[in-house]
Short mmCIF file of C-alpha atoms and ligand atoms in Angstrom, two decimals:
data_model
loop_
_atom_site.label_atom_id
_atom_site.label_comp_id
_atom_site.label_asym_id
_atom_site.label_seq_id
_atom_site.Cartn_x
_atom_site.Cartn_y
_atom_site.Cartn_z
CA UNK U 1214 26.30 -12.44 0.18
CA UNK U 1215 26.09 -11.93 -3.74
CA UNK U 1216 22.59 -10.85 -4.65
CA UNK U 1217 21.74 -13.24 -7.19
CA UNK U 1218 21.19 -15.61 -3.51
CA UNK U 1219 19.37 -13.48 -1.70
CA UNK U 1220 15.22 -14.29 -1.65
CA UNK U 1221 13.86 -10.58 -1.06
CA UNK U 1222 10.75 -11.41 0.22
CA UNK U 1223 10.19 -7.43 1.69
CA UNK U 1224 7.78 -6.62 -1.23
CA UNK U 1225 5.34 -4.78 1.05
CA UNK U 1226 8.22 -2.22 2.25
CA UNK U 1227 9.64 -1.20 -1.22
CA UNK U 1228 10.23 -3.45 -4.86
CA UNK U 1229 12.46 -4.43 -7.41
CA UNK U 1230 12.56 -1.86 -10.37
CA UNK U 1231 11.14 -3.60 -13.21
CA UNK U 1232 13.36 -4.63 -16.47
CA UNK U 1233 10.47 -1.81 -18.27
CA UNK U 1234 10.87 0.44 -15.65
CA UNK U 1235 15.52 -0.70 -15.70
CA UNK U 1236 15.28 0.74 -19.71
CA UNK U 1237 12.92 4.05 -19.18
CA UNK U 1238 15.70 4.47 -16.73
CA UNK U 1239 18.71 3.89 -18.64
CA UNK U 1240 17.38 5.10 -21.76
CA UNK U 1241 17.35 8.89 -19.76
CA UNK U 1242 20.65 8.39 -18.77
CA UNK U 1243 22.34 7.71 -21.83
CA UNK U 1244 20.47 10.51 -23.66
CA UNK U 1245 21.08 12.79 -20.41
CA UNK U 1246 17.76 13.84 -21.05
CA UNK U 1247 16.47 16.95 -19.25
CA UNK U 1248 13.44 19.91 -19.02
CA UNK U 1249 10.95 21.62 -17.45
CA UNK U 1250 7.76 20.99 -18.13
CA UNK U 1251 6.96 23.58 -18.44
CA UNK U 1252 8.76 24.95 -20.15
CA UNK U 1253 7.76 25.93 -23.28
CA UNK U 1254 11.71 24.65 -25.63
CA UNK U 1255 11.59 21.39 -26.99
CA UNK U 1256 13.21 19.82 -24.05
CA UNK U 1257 10.53 21.02 -21.66
CA UNK U 1258 7.56 20.11 -24.22
CA UNK U 1259 8.94 16.72 -24.72
CA UNK U 1260 8.95 16.35 -21.09
CA UNK U 1261 5.57 18.21 -20.82
CA UNK U 1262 4.55 14.38 -23.57
CA UNK U 1263 5.91 12.46 -20.99
CA UNK U 1264 4.45 13.83 -17.90
CA UNK U 1265 0.74 13.69 -19.65
CA UNK U 1266 1.55 10.50 -20.91
CA UNK U 1267 2.11 8.39 -17.53
CA UNK U 1268 -1.37 10.60 -16.40
CA UNK U 1269 -2.95 8.57 -18.62
CA UNK U 1270 -1.21 5.71 -18.62
CA UNK U 1271 -2.26 5.74 -14.30
CA UNK U 1272 -5.76 6.77 -15.30
CA UNK U 1273 -6.32 3.70 -17.34
CA UNK U 1274 -5.11 1.85 -15.19
CA UNK U 1275 -7.41 3.23 -12.72
CA UNK U 1276 -10.15 3.12 -15.18
CA UNK U 1277 -10.38 7.06 -14.76
CA UNK U 1278 -9.93 10.12 -17.06
CA UNK U 1279 -6.58 11.70 -17.48
CA UNK U 1280 -7.84 14.87 -15.87
CA UNK U 1281 -8.74 12.76 -11.95
CA UNK U 1282 -5.47 12.26 -11.96
CA UNK U 1283 -2.42 14.32 -9.45
CA UNK U 1284 1.11 13.14 -9.38
CA UNK U 1285 1.98 13.62 -5.83
CA UNK U 1286 5.91 12.66 -4.07
CA UNK U 1287 4.04 9.26 -2.81
CA UNK U 1288 1.93 7.56 -0.80
CA UNK U 1289 2.41 9.35 2.36
CA UNK U 1290 2.12 12.97 0.86
CA UNK U 1291 -1.00 11.21 -1.39
CA UNK U 1292 -2.52 10.26 1.09
CA UNK U 1293 -2.23 14.20 3.30
CA UNK U 1294 -3.58 15.76 0.31
CA UNK U 1295 -6.88 13.72 0.57
CA UNK U 1296 -7.68 13.75 4.33
CA UNK U 1297 -6.09 17.43 5.01
CA UNK U 1298 -7.84 18.39 1.38
CA UNK U 1299 -11.14 17.74 2.58
CA UNK U 1300 -11.03 18.93 5.79
CA UNK U 1301 -9.39 22.58 5.04
CA UNK U 1302 -12.84 22.38 2.97
CA UNK U 1303 -15.02 21.90 6.19
CA UNK U 1304 -12.65 23.72 8.73
CA UNK U 1305 -15.20 25.83 9.99
CA UNK U 1306 -17.82 22.59 10.92
CA UNK U 1307 -17.56 20.23 13.45
CA UNK U 1308 -16.41 17.29 11.44
CA UNK U 1309 -16.59 13.42 12.05
CA UNK U 1310 -14.56 11.21 9.96
CA UNK U 1311 -14.31 6.92 9.98
CA UNK U 1312 -11.23 4.89 9.36
CA UNK U 1313 -10.47 1.46 9.41
CA UNK U 1314 -8.05 0.98 12.52
CA UNK U 1315 -5.94 -0.75 10.42
CA UNK U 1316 -5.00 2.52 8.11
CA UNK U 1317 -1.32 2.80 7.23
CA UNK U 1318 0.28 5.63 9.49
CA UNK U 1319 -0.09 8.66 6.92
CA UNK U 1320 -3.67 7.66 6.95
CA UNK U 1321 -3.98 7.14 11.24
CA UNK U 1322 -2.02 9.83 11.85
CA UNK U 1323 -2.93 12.47 9.68
CA UNK U 1324 -7.31 11.61 10.20
CA UNK U 1325 -6.34 11.96 13.91
CA UNK U 1326 -3.81 15.49 13.37
CA UNK U 1327 -7.05 17.36 11.35
CA UNK U 1328 -9.73 15.95 12.75
CA UNK U 1329 -10.60 16.38 16.71
CA UNK U 1330 -9.53 13.01 17.99
CA UNK U 1331 -13.68 12.39 19.99
CA UNK U 1332 -14.39 13.37 16.35
CA UNK U 1333 -12.58 10.30 15.02
CA UNK U 1334 -14.80 6.63 14.96
CA UNK U 1335 -12.07 3.58 13.83
CA UNK U 1336 -13.70 0.42 12.12
CA UNK U 1337 -12.69 -2.91 13.81
CA UNK U 1338 -10.91 -5.83 12.48
CA UNK U 1339 -12.36 -9.50 12.88
CA UNK U 1340 -10.06 -12.17 14.63
CA UNK U 1341 -9.48 -13.44 10.54
CA UNK U 1342 -8.20 -9.95 9.67
CA UNK U 1343 -11.80 -8.78 7.45
CA UNK U 1344 -12.94 -5.41 8.65
CA UNK U 1345 -15.98 -5.85 10.42
CA UNK U 1346 -18.96 -4.55 8.28
CA UNK U 1347 -21.39 -4.18 11.11
CA UNK U 1348 -19.37 -1.95 12.53
CA UNK U 1349 -18.69 -0.31 10.11
CA UNK U 1350 -22.87 0.36 9.29
CA UNK U 1351 -22.61 1.37 12.27
CA UNK U 1352 -20.18 4.37 12.63
CA UNK U 1353 -19.91 6.19 9.28
CA UNK U 1354 -23.70 8.23 10.18
CA UNK U 1355 -25.12 11.93 8.20
CA UNK U 1356 -22.01 13.52 10.58
CA UNK U 1357 -19.62 11.68 9.05
CA UNK U 1358 -17.40 13.94 6.16
CA UNK U 1359 -15.07 11.60 5.70
CA UNK U 1360 -14.66 7.69 5.58
CA UNK U 1361 -10.59 6.39 4.88
CA UNK U 1362 -10.28 3.13 4.53
CA UNK U 1363 -7.59 1.01 2.74
CA UNK U 1364 -7.91 -1.57 -0.01
CA UNK U 1365 -5.27 -4.42 0.90
CA UNK U 1366 -3.16 -4.76 4.18
CA UNK U 1367 0.05 -3.98 4.19
CA UNK U 1368 0.52 -6.11 7.24
CA UNK U 1369 -1.42 -8.67 6.84
CA UNK U 1370 -2.70 -8.33 3.07
CA UNK U 1371 -6.70 -8.91 4.08
CA UNK U 1372 -8.55 -7.30 1.24
CA UNK U 1373 -11.24 -4.80 2.89
CA UNK U 1374 -14.54 -4.08 1.37
CA UNK U 1375 -14.22 -0.83 -0.15
CA UNK U 1376 -17.38 -1.29 -2.35
CA UNK U 1377 -19.25 -1.90 0.12
CA UNK U 1378 -18.10 0.96 2.56
CA UNK U 1379 -18.68 3.07 -0.47
CA UNK U 1380 -22.56 2.35 -0.35
CA UNK U 1381 -22.91 3.21 3.16
CA UNK U 1382 -21.40 6.16 3.24
CA UNK U 1383 -22.39 7.55 -0.04
CA UNK U 1384 -26.00 7.10 1.49
CA UNK U 1385 -24.74 8.87 4.84
CA UNK U 1386 -23.68 12.17 2.40
CA UNK U 1387 -19.65 11.01 3.07
CA UNK U 1388 -16.75 11.19 1.06
CA UNK U 1389 -14.77 7.81 0.60
CA UNK U 1390 -11.00 7.88 0.83
CA UNK U 1391 -8.97 4.74 -0.23
CA UNK U 1392 -5.26 4.10 0.35
CA UNK U 1393 -4.53 1.65 -2.58
CA UNK U 1394 -1.01 1.68 -1.98
CA UNK U 1395 -0.50 -2.33 -1.15
CA UNK U 1396 -2.93 -3.20 -3.73
CA UNK U 1397 -2.05 -1.51 -6.75
CA UNK U 1398 -0.50 -3.79 -8.80
CA UNK U 1399 -1.73 -6.47 -7.50
CA UNK U 1400 -5.24 -7.05 -8.12
CA UNK U 1401 -7.59 -5.13 -10.46
CA UNK U 1402 -8.14 -1.56 -9.76
CA UNK U 1403 -11.39 0.01 -11.61
CA UNK U 1404 -11.83 2.63 -9.43
CA UNK U 1405 -15.39 3.78 -11.41
CA UNK U 1406 -16.27 0.41 -10.40
CA UNK U 1407 -15.28 0.89 -6.33
CA UNK U 1408 -17.22 4.31 -6.63
CA UNK U 1409 -14.49 5.82 -4.62
CA UNK U 1410 -14.33 9.70 -4.57
CA UNK U 1411 -10.16 9.91 -3.50
CA UNK U 1412 -7.51 6.98 -4.16
CA UNK U 1413 -3.96 6.67 -3.44
CA UNK U 1414 -1.51 4.76 -5.17
CA UNK U 1415 2.26 5.41 -4.76
CA UNK U 1416 5.08 4.04 -7.18
CA UNK U 1417 8.24 2.03 -5.17
CA UNK U 1418 5.58 -0.66 -4.09
CA UNK U 1419 4.81 -1.64 -7.92
CA UNK U 1420 8.54 -1.53 -9.47
CA UNK U 1421 8.57 2.17 -10.04
CA UNK U 1422 10.82 4.24 -8.11
CA UNK U 1423 10.09 6.15 -4.72
CA UNK U 1424 9.22 9.43 -4.44
CA UNK U 1425 6.50 9.26 -6.71
CA UNK U 1426 2.60 8.24 -5.89
CA UNK U 1427 -0.67 9.43 -7.77
CA UNK U 1428 -3.92 10.84 -6.86
CA UNK U 1429 -7.14 9.88 -8.01
CA UNK U 1430 -9.94 12.50 -7.17
CA UNK U 1431 -13.71 11.85 -9.32
CA UNK U 1432 -14.68 14.77 -10.82
CA UNK U 1433 -16.17 17.39 -9.20
CA UNK U 1434 -15.01 16.47 -5.90
CA UNK U 1435 -13.89 19.47 -4.01
CA UNK U 1436 -9.96 18.77 -2.28
CA UNK U 1437 -8.46 21.69 -1.45
CA UNK U 1438 -4.55 21.79 -2.41
CA UNK U 1439 -2.32 21.50 0.89
CA UNK U 1440 0.32 23.80 -1.04
CA UNK U 1441 0.58 27.08 -2.19
CA UNK U 1442 3.59 27.80 -5.13
CA UNK U 1443 2.55 27.55 -8.59
CA UNK U 1444 0.01 25.73 -10.71
CA UNK U 1445 1.63 22.26 -11.49
CA UNK U 1446 -0.68 19.55 -11.21
CA UNK U 1447 -3.42 21.72 -12.31
CA UNK U 1448 -2.33 23.79 -8.78
CA UNK U 1449 -3.73 20.32 -6.56
CA UNK U 1450 0.45 19.86 -6.39
CA UNK U 1451 2.48 22.71 -7.09
CA UNK U 1452 6.26 21.81 -7.57
CA UNK U 1453 8.43 21.22 -10.55
CA UNK U 1454 7.18 17.74 -11.98
CA UNK U 1455 9.01 15.02 -10.99
CA UNK U 1456 9.05 13.92 -14.39
CA UNK U 1457 11.68 11.03 -14.58
CA UNK U 1458 10.04 9.10 -11.19
CA UNK U 1459 6.59 9.88 -13.66
CA UNK U 1460 7.55 7.93 -16.57
CA UNK U 1461 8.57 5.28 -13.99
CA UNK U 1462 5.37 5.56 -12.58
CA UNK U 1463 3.63 5.98 -16.45
CA UNK U 1464 6.15 2.36 -17.30
CA UNK U 1465 4.47 0.28 -14.94
CA UNK U 1466 0.77 1.20 -15.14
CA UNK U 1467 1.10 0.91 -18.96
CA UNK U 1468 2.03 -2.70 -17.71
CA UNK U 1469 -0.91 -3.36 -15.35
CA UNK U 1470 -2.73 -1.83 -17.47
CA UNK U 1471 -2.06 -4.45 -20.67
CA UNK U 1472 -0.82 -7.24 -18.26
CA UNK U 1473 -3.95 -10.38 -19.51
CA UNK U 1474 -3.42 -12.75 -15.52
CA UNK U 1475 -2.19 -10.90 -12.54
CA UNK U 1476 -0.28 -13.68 -10.71
CA UNK U 1477 -2.33 -15.86 -8.54
CA UNK U 1478 -1.73 -16.40 -4.48
CA UNK U 1479 0.40 -20.16 -5.89
CA UNK U 1480 3.23 -19.15 -4.43
CA UNK U 1481 1.80 -17.99 -1.22
CA UNK U 1482 0.00 -20.95 -0.47
CA UNK U 1483 2.57 -23.01 -1.19
CA UNK U 1484 4.65 -20.94 1.40
CA UNK U 1485 2.13 -21.47 4.52
CA UNK U 1486 1.94 -24.25 4.14
CA UNK U 1487 5.82 -25.54 3.90
CA UNK U 1488 6.29 -23.55 7.05
CA UNK U 1489 3.06 -25.09 8.79
CA UNK U 1490 3.61 -28.73 7.88
CA UNK U 1491 7.45 -27.72 9.00
CA UNK U 1492 7.11 -25.84 12.00
CA UNK U 1493 5.66 -26.59 15.09
CA UNK U 1494 3.42 -23.51 17.06
CA UNK U 1495 2.79 -20.92 14.44
CA UNK U 1496 -0.08 -19.61 12.80
CA UNK U 1497 -0.88 -17.66 10.06
CA UNK U 1498 -2.65 -14.27 10.43
CA UNK U 1499 -5.68 -13.52 7.87
CA UNK U 1500 -6.00 -17.46 6.82
CA UNK U 1501 -9.12 -18.11 5.54
CA UNK U 1502 -10.36 -14.53 4.47
CA UNK U 1503 -9.89 -12.58 1.58
CA UNK U 1504 -6.23 -11.20 1.12
CA UNK U 1505 -3.79 -10.25 -1.37
CA UNK U 1506 -1.87 -12.82 -3.02
CA UNK U 1507 0.98 -11.90 -2.24
CA UNK U 1508 1.58 -11.40 1.63
CA UNK U 1509 1.98 -14.02 4.59
CA UNK U 1510 1.76 -12.55 7.97
CA UNK U 1511 3.42 -15.07 10.26
CA UNK U 1512 3.48 -15.83 14.10
CA UNK U 1513 6.02 -17.97 15.81
CA UNK U 1514 5.44 -18.15 19.48
CA UNK U 1515 7.96 -18.03 21.39
CA UNK U 1516 10.45 -15.88 19.00
CA UNK U 1517 11.02 -12.33 18.82
CA UNK U 1518 10.59 -11.56 15.39
CA UNK U 1519 13.50 -9.20 15.52
CA UNK U 1520 15.34 -12.07 16.10
CA UNK U 1521 14.13 -13.82 13.49
CA UNK U 1522 14.26 -11.18 10.86
CA UNK U 1523 17.67 -10.36 11.64
CA UNK U 1524 18.76 -14.76 11.27
CA UNK U 1525 16.87 -14.59 7.79
CA UNK U 1526 18.84 -11.72 7.01
CA UNK U 1527 22.03 -13.93 7.66
CA UNK U 1528 20.70 -16.51 5.70
CA UNK U 1529 19.82 -13.90 2.46
CA UNK U 1530 16.25 -14.81 3.28
CA UNK U 1531 14.93 -10.59 3.59
CA UNK U 1532 11.11 -9.87 5.67
CA UNK U 1533 9.77 -7.21 8.18
CA UNK U 1534 8.61 -7.47 11.32
CA UNK U 1535 6.00 -4.78 9.49
CA UNK U 1536 5.31 -0.83 8.39
CA UNK U 1537 8.59 0.28 7.60
CA UNK U 1538 7.75 3.69 8.60
CA UNK U 1539 7.55 2.30 11.76
CA UNK U 1540 11.38 0.69 11.56
CA UNK U 1541 13.18 1.80 14.89
CA UNK U 1542 9.60 2.62 17.36
CA UNK U 1543 8.27 0.82 19.58
CA UNK U 1544 6.48 -2.87 17.45
CA UNK U 1545 3.00 -2.08 18.50
CA UNK U 1546 0.53 -3.26 15.73
CA UNK U 1547 -3.04 -1.76 15.43
CA UNK U 1548 -3.94 -4.63 13.00
CA UNK U 1549 -2.82 -7.21 14.87
CA UNK U 1550 -4.45 -6.50 17.98
CA UNK U 1551 -7.54 -5.63 16.53
CA UNK U 1552 -7.14 -9.29 15.11
CA UNK U 1553 -6.85 -10.16 18.94
CA UNK U 1554 -3.53 -11.27 18.62
CA UNK U 1555 -1.73 -10.21 22.25
CA UNK U 1556 1.42 -8.32 22.92
CA UNK U 1557 3.62 -11.57 23.21
CA UNK U 1558 2.29 -12.24 19.91
CA UNK U 1559 2.83 -8.88 17.61
CA UNK U 1560 6.35 -9.11 19.15
CA UNK U 1561 6.81 -12.79 17.20
CA UNK U 1562 5.27 -12.03 14.40
CA UNK U 1563 7.21 -11.68 10.87
CA UNK U 1564 5.75 -10.21 7.73
CA UNK U 1565 6.51 -11.89 3.85
CA UNK U 1566 5.90 -10.31 1.02
CA UNK U 1567 6.56 -11.79 -3.28
CA UNK U 1568 6.15 -10.23 -6.34
CA UNK U 1569 5.30 -11.04 -9.46
CA UNK U 1570 8.99 -11.48 -9.70
CA UNK U 1571 8.85 -14.35 -6.97
CA UNK U 1572 9.61 -17.93 -8.16
CA UNK U 1573 8.79 -21.12 -6.57
CA UNK U 1574 12.60 -22.06 -5.66
CA UNK U 1575 12.08 -18.50 -3.70
CA UNK U 1576 9.55 -20.50 -1.57
CA UNK U 1577 11.47 -23.41 -0.87
CA UNK U 1578 14.52 -21.41 -0.07
CA UNK U 1579 12.09 -19.45 2.56
CA UNK U 1580 10.96 -22.35 4.07
CA UNK U 1581 13.71 -24.07 4.34
CA UNK U 1582 15.56 -21.14 6.06
CA UNK U 1583 12.77 -20.53 8.60
CA UNK U 1584 12.08 -23.84 10.04
CA UNK U 1585 16.21 -24.02 10.15
CA UNK U 1586 16.32 -20.45 12.14
CA UNK U 1587 13.08 -21.23 13.96
CA UNK U 1588 15.05 -24.34 15.44
CA UNK U 1589 17.63 -22.43 16.18
CA UNK U 1590 15.71 -19.04 17.95
CA UNK U 1591 14.20 -21.59 19.99
CA UNK U 1592 17.26 -23.58 21.36
CA UNK U 1593 16.45 -26.58 19.22
CA UNK U 1594 19.80 -28.16 17.19
CA UNK U 1595 18.95 -27.00 13.59
CA UNK U 1596 19.97 -30.95 13.12
N1 LIG T 2077 -0.48 3.25 2.45
C1 LIG T 2077 0.26 2.21 2.52
C2 LIG T 2077 -0.81 0.64 2.83
C3 LIG T 2077 1.35 2.36 2.73
O1 LIG T 2077 2.24 0.36 2.85
C4 LIG T 2077 2.45 2.58 2.68
C5 LIG T 2077 4.33 2.48 2.59
O2 LIG T 2077 4.34 1.52 3.50
C6 LIG T 2077 2.61 4.19 2.88
C7 LIG T 2077 0.81 4.29 2.33
C8 LIG T 2077 3.17 5.21 1.92
O3 LIG T 2077 3.51 5.10 0.89
P1 LIG T 2077 5.07 5.94 0.16
O4 LIG T 2077 6.15 5.33 0.92
O5 LIG T 2077 4.95 5.75 -1.29
O6 LIG T 2077 5.32 7.14 1.04
#
């Protein structure tokens, strides 16, 4: 199957490199650009300039200062640095933590490994996938050290009220970390406006290379480094900077900063309306709630989601059953379960995620493909 015939709707797992990023990489290869950013010769100085220009671009795209941005090896490392880095400081105290039940495993498992299980409070979701703010208000107390709530959910696209969480947490003296990996480039993010203390982004969810991310730490907030080594990244993240990947993140950040308008939820809505019209016995998770423009979580009752994803893939339509990092494990979903889905419904749920490069013809092909595959898997004639 040629790449041109593929409809790629798995952008929450990873994204295609943007044209600008491909251009930067070509340039690096063609001109054999290299040099350690810590070296003082011209090759090193050139790489230092690229790293610092990228830091400036990322900072602009988030509305903060460059001194508040640390490059990391991705979202997972940045989330670890945030949580472990805060608790390293308070390790001798019995501190509580609060997170949403729907956090990505890089937050969820880290929180549970750093803080005693009995001290970790989990904010549940409402049936439309939104965060239960009443519970947040009850769970965040004067004993809470850190609250971690993602900005956009990776499975359903629900947008969580981080600004409101910050208000509650700060009132009670807690810090707030926000995993904005699935929101970066898909909705405006301004860390000052959100009020968060620490925030994570990842390159490969936004058309840059994988293996690069960034952590915003508000000036004055203390986060202890989790690795020891050299003084790179102001001592927060020792090790030679991945200047090539950093250049790609800087490139997308500049594009995000200069973008005049964001993609609208138009394609997603056409897709969902088309599916609901053509396929009986399905529902959209999070429909009606505030969601990011690109994500559709669809439950096809009576159909095994793995078989559906496989059948779609055979038809050139790439989707997924859930987070890529849980592939291979028994499929469960804290997000969908908290919304009230039964185990069978969770196992019948497929995630479709668009990107700024998706087109209406992708949507039409995907609707037709889903209708055809659903019929076949339900034992009906695809006509
Ligand atoms: N946070 C969220 C919400 C994610 O969806 C992901 C990746 O799927 C990550 C963190 C981890 O990012 P990375 O793949 O860059 O480690």
